[in-house]
mmCIF file with all atom_site columns, C-alpha atoms in Angstrom:
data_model
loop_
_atom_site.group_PDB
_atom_site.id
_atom_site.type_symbol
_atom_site.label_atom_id
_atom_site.label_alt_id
_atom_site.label_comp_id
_atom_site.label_asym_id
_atom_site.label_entity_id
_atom_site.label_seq_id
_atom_site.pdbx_PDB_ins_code
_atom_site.Cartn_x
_atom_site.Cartn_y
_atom_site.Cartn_z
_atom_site.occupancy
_atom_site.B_iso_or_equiv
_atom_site.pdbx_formal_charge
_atom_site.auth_seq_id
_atom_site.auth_comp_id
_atom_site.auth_asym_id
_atom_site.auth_atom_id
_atom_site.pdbx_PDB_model_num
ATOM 1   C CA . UNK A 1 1   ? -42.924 67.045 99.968 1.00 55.00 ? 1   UNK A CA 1
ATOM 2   C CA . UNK A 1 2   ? -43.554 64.688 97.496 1.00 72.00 ? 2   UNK A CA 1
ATOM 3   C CA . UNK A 1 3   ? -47.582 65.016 96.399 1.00 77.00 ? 3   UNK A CA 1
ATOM 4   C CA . UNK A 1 4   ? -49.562 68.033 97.865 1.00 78.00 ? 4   UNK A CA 1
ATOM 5   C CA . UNK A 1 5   ? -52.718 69.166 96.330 1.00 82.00 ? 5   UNK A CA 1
ATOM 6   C CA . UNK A 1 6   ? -51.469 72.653 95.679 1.00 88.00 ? 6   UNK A CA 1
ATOM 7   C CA . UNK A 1 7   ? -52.257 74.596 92.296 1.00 91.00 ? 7   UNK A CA 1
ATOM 8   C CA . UNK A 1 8   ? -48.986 75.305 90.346 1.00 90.00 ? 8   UNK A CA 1
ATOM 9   C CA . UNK A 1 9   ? -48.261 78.818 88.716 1.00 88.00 ? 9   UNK A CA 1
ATOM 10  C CA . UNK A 1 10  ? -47.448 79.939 85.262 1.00 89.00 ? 10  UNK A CA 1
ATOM 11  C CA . UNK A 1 11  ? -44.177 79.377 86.427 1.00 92.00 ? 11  UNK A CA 1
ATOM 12  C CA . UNK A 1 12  ? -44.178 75.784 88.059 1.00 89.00 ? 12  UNK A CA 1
ATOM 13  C CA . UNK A 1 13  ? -45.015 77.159 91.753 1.00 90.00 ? 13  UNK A CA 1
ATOM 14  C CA . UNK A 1 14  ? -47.043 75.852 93.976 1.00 90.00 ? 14  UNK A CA 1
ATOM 15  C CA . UNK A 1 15  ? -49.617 78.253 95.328 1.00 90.00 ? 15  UNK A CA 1
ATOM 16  C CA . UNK A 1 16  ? -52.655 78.355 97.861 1.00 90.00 ? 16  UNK A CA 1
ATOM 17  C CA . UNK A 1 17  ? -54.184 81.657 96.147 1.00 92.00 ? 17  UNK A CA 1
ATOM 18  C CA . UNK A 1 18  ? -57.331 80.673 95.271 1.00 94.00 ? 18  UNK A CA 1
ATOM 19  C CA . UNK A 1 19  ? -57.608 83.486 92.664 1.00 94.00 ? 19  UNK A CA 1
ATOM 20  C CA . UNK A 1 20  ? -54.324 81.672 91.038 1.00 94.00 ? 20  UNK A CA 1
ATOM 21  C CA . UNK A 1 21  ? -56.407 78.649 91.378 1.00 93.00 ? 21  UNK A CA 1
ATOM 22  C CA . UNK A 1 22  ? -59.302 79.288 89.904 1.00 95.00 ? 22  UNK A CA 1
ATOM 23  C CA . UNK A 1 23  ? -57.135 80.995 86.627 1.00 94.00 ? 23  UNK A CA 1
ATOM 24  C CA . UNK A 1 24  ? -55.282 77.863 86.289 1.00 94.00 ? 24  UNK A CA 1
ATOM 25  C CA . UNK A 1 25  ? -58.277 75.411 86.594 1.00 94.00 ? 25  UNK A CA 1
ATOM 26  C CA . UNK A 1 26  ? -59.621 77.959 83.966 1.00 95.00 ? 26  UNK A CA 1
ATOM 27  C CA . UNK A 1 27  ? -56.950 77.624 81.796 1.00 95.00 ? 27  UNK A CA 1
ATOM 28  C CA . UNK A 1 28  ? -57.231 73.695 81.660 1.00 94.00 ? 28  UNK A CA 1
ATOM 29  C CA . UNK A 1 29  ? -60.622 73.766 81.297 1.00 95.00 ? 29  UNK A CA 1
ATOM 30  C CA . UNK A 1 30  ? -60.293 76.039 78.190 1.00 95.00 ? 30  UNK A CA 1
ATOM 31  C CA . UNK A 1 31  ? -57.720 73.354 76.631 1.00 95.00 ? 31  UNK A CA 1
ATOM 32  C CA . UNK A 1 32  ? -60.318 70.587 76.754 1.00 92.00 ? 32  UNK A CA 1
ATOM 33  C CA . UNK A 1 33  ? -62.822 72.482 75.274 1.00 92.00 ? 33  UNK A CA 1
ATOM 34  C CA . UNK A 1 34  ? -60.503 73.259 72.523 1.00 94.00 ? 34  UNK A CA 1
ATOM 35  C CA . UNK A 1 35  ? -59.473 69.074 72.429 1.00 93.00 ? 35  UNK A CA 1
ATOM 36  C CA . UNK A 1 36  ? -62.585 68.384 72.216 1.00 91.00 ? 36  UNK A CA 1
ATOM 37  C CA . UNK A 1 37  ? -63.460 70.391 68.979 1.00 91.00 ? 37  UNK A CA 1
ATOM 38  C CA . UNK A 1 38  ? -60.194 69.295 67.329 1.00 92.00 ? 38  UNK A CA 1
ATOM 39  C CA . UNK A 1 39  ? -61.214 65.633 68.191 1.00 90.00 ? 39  UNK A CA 1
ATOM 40  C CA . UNK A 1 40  ? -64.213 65.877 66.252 1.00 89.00 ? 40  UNK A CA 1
ATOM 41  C CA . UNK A 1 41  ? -62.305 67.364 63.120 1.00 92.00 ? 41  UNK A CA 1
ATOM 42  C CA . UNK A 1 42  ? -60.515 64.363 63.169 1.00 93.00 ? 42  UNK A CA 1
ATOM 43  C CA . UNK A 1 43  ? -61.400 60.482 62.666 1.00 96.00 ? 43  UNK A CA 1
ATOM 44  C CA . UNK A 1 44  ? -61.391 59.813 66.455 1.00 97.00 ? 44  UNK A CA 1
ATOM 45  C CA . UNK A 1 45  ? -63.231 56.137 65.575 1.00 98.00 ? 45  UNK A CA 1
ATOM 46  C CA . UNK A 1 46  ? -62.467 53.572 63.482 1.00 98.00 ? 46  UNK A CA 1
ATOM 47  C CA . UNK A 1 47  ? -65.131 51.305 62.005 1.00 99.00 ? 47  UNK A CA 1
ATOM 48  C CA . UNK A 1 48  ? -64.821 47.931 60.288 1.00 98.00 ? 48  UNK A CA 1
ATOM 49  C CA . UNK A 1 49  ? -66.685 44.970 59.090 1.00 98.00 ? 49  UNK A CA 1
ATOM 50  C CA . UNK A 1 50  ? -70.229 45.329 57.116 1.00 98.00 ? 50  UNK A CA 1
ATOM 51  C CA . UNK A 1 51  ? -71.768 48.798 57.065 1.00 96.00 ? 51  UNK A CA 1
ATOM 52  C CA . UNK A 1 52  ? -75.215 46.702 57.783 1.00 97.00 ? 52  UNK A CA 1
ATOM 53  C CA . UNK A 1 53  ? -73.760 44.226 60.159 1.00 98.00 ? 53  UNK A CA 1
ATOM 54  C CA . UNK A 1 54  ? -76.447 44.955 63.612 1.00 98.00 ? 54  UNK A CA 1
ATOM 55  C CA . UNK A 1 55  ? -74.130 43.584 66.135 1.00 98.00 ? 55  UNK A CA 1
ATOM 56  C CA . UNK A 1 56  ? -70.508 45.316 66.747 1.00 99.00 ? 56  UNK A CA 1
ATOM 57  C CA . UNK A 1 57  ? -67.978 44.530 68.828 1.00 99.00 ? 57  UNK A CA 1
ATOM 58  C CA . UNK A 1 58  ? -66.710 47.685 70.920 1.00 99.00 ? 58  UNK A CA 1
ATOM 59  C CA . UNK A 1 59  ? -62.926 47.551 72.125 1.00 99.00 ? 59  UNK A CA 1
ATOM 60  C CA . UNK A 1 60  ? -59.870 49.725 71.839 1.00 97.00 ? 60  UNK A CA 1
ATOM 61  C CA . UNK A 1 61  ? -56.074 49.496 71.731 1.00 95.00 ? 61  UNK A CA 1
ATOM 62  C CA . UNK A 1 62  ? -54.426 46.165 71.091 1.00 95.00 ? 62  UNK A CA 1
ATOM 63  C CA . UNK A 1 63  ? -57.992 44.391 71.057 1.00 97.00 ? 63  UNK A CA 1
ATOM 64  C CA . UNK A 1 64  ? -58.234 45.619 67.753 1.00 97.00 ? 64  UNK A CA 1
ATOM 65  C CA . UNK A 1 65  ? -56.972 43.270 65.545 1.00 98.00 ? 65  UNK A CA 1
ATOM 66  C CA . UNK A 1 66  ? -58.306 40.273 66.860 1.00 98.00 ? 66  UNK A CA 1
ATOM 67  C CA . UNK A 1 67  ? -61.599 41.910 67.012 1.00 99.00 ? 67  UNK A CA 1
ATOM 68  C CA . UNK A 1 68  ? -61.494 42.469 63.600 1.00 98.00 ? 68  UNK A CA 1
ATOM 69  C CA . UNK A 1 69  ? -60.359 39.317 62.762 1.00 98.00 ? 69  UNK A CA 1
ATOM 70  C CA . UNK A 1 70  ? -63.351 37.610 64.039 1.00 99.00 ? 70  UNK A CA 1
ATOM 71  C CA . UNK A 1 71  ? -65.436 39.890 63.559 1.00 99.00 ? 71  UNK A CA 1
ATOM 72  C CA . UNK A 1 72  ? -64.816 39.076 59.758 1.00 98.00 ? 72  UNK A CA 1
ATOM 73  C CA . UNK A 1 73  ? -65.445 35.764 60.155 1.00 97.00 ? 73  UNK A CA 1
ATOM 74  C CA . UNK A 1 74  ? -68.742 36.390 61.563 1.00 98.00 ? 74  UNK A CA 1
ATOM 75  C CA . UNK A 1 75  ? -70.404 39.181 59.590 1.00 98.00 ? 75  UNK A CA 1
ATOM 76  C CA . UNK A 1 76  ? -69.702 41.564 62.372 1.00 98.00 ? 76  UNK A CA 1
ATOM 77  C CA . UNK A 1 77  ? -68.642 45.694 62.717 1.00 99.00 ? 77  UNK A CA 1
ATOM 78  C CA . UNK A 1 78  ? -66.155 46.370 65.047 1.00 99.00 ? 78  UNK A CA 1
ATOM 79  C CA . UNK A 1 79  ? -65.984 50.068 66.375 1.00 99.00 ? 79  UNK A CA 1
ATOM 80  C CA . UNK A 1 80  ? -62.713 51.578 67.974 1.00 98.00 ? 80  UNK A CA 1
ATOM 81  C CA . UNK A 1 81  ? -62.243 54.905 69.203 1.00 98.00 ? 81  UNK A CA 1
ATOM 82  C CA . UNK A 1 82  ? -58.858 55.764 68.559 1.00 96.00 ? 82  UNK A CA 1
ATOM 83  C CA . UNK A 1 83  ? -59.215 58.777 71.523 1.00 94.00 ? 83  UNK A CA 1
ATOM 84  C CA . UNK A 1 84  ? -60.175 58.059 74.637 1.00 95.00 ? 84  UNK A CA 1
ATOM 85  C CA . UNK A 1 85  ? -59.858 61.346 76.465 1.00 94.00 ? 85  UNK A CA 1
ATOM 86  C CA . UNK A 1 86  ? -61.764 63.501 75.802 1.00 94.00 ? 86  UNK A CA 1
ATOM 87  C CA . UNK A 1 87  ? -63.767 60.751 74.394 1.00 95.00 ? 87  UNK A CA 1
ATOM 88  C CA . UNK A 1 88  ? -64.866 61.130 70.968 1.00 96.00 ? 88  UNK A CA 1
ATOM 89  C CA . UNK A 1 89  ? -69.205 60.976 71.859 1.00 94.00 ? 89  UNK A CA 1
ATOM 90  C CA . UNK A 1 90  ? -70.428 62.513 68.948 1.00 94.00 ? 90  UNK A CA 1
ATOM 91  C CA . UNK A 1 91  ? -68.681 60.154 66.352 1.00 97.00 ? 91  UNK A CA 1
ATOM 92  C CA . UNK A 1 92  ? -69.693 57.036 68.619 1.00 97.00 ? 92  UNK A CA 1
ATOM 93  C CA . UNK A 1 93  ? -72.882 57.551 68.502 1.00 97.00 ? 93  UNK A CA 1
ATOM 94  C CA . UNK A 1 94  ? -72.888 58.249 64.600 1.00 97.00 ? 94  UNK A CA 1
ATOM 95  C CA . UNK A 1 95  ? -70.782 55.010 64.819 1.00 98.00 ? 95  UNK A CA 1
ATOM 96  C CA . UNK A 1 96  ? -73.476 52.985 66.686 1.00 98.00 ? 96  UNK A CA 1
ATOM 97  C CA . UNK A 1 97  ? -75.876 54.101 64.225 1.00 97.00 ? 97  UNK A CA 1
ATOM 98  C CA . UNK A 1 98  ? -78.308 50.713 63.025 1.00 97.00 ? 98  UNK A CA 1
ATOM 99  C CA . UNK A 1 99  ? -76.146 49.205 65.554 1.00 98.00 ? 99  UNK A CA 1
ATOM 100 C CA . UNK A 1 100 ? -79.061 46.600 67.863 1.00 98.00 ? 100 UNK A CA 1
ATOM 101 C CA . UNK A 1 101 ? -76.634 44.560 69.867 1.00 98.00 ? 101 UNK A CA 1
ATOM 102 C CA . UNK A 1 102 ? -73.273 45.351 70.922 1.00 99.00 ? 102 UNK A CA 1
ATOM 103 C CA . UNK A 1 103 ? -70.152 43.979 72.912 1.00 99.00 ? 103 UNK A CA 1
ATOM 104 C CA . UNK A 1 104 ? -67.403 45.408 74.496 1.00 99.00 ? 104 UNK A CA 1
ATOM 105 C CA . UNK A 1 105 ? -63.920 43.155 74.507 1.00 99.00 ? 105 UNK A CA 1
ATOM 106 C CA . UNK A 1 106 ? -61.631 44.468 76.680 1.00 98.00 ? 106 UNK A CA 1
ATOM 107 C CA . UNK A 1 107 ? -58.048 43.272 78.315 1.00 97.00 ? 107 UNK A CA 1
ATOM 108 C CA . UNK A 1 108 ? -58.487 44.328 81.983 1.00 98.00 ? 108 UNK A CA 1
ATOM 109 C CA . UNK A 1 109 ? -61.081 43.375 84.954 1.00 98.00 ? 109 UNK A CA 1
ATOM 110 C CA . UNK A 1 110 ? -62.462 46.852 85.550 1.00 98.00 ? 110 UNK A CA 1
ATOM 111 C CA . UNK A 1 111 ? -64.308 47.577 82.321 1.00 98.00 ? 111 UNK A CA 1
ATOM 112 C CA . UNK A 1 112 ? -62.928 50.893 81.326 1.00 98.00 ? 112 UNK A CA 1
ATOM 113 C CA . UNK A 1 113 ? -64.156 51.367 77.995 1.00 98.00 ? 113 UNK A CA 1
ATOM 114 C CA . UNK A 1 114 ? -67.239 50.164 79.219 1.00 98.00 ? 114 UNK A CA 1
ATOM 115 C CA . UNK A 1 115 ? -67.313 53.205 82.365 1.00 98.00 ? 115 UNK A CA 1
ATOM 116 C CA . UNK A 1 116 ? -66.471 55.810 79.299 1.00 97.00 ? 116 UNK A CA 1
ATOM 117 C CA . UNK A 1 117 ? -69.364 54.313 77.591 1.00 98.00 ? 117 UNK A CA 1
ATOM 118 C CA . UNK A 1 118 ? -71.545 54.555 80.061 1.00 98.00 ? 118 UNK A CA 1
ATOM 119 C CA . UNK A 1 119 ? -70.534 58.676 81.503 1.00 97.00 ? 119 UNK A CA 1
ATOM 120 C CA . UNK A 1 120 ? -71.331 59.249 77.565 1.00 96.00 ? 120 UNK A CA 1
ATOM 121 C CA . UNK A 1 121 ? -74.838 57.708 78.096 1.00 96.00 ? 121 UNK A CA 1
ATOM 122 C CA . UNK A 1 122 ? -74.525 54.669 76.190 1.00 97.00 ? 122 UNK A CA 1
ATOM 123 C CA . UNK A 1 123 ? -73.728 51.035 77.387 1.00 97.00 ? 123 UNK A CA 1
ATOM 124 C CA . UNK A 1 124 ? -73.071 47.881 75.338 1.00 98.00 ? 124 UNK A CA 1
ATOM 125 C CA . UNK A 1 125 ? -75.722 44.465 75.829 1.00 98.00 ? 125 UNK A CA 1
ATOM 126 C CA . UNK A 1 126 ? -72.499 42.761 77.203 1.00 98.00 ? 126 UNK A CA 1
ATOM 127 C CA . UNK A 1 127 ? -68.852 42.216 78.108 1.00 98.00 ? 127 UNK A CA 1
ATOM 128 C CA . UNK A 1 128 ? -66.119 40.016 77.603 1.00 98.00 ? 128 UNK A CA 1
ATOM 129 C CA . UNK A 1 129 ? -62.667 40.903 79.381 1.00 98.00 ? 129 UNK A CA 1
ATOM 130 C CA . UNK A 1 130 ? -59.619 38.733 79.765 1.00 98.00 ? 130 UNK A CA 1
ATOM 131 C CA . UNK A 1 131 ? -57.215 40.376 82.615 1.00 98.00 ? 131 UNK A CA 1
ATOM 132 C CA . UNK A 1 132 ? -54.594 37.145 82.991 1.00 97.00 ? 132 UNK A CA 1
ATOM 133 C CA . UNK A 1 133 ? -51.717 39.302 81.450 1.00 95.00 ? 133 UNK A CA 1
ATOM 134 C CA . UNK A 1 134 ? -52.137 37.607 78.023 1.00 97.00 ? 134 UNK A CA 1
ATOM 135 C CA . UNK A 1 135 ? -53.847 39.292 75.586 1.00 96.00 ? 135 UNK A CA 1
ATOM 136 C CA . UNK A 1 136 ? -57.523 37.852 73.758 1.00 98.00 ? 136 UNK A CA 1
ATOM 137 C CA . UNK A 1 137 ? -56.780 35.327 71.260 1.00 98.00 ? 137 UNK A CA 1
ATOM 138 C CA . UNK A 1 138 ? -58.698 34.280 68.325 1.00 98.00 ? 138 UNK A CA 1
ATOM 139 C CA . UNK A 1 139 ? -60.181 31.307 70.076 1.00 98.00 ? 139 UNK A CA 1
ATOM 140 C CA . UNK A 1 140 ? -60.978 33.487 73.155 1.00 97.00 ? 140 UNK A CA 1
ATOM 141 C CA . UNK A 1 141 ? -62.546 36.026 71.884 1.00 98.00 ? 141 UNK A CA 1
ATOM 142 C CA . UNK A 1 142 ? -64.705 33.132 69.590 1.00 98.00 ? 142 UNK A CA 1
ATOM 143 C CA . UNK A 1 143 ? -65.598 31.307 72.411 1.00 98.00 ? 143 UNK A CA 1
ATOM 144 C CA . UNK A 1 144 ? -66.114 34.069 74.325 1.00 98.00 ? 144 UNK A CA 1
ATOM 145 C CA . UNK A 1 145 ? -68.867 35.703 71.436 1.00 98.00 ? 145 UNK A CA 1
ATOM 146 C CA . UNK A 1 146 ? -70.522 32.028 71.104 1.00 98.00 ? 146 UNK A CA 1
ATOM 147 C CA . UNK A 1 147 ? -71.627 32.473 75.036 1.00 97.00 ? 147 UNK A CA 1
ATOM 148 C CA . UNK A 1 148 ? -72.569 35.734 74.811 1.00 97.00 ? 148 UNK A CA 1
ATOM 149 C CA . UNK A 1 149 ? -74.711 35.942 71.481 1.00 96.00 ? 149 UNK A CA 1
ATOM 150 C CA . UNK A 1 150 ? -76.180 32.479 71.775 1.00 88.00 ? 150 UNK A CA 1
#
């Protein structure tokens, strides 16, 4: 067998028993909870560019430095969670504070940043995303921004 959808035991087992189950779902659950309050102990987003700039760029992961790099060229914040899972709400949202328009810049056709955005309940006023395999390039990402805040 090479996937099943079996519960594993303290002990690397698979198991049926659904009062096993339950203990181990239980058990997982209990981490997260516990991620999740470490998370917001620590600086789980990073925030750039003027503290009264009103329009930030969102990304995360390698999109960072070019974000930043236009974003100083055009009076802009750019905000990067540095956590993704469990994502970091609390200081996003402290993060997005002032904020009026935002963007999200991301390197892949599906939007992911974007979807954890949105199961938070917030949402950025647009998107750029590049998924050829090469990653956003200063141009890009300028050309990109002159089409979208025009």
């Amino acid at each position: 067998v090479k996937v099943d959808s079996y519960e594993h035991d303290e002990a690397g087992l698979t198991t049926e028993d659904a009062a096993e189950t339950v203990a181990m779902q239980e058990k997982r659950l209990g981490k997260l909870v516990q991620l999740e309050h470490e998370i917001e102990l620590l600086p789980a987003v990073k925030v750039t560019g003027p503290a009264e700039a009103t329009t930030a760029l969102l990304c995360w992961g390698s999109n960072g430095p070019v974000c930043e790099e236009v974003a100083a060229g055009l009076g802009l914040k750019v905000i990067r969670p540095r956590v993704l899972w469990p994502f970091p709400a609390v200081q996003m949202e402290r993060a997005l504070r002032g904020v009026q328009r935002t963007v999200c810049v991301e390197g892949n056709a599906t939007g992911q940043l974007l979807s954890l955005l949105r199961l938070q309940g917030l949402d950025a006023d647009d998107a750029l995303r590049k998924y050829d395999g090469r990653p956003f390039s200063v141009e890009d990402l300028e050309a990109g921004l002159a089409e979208v805040l025009s």
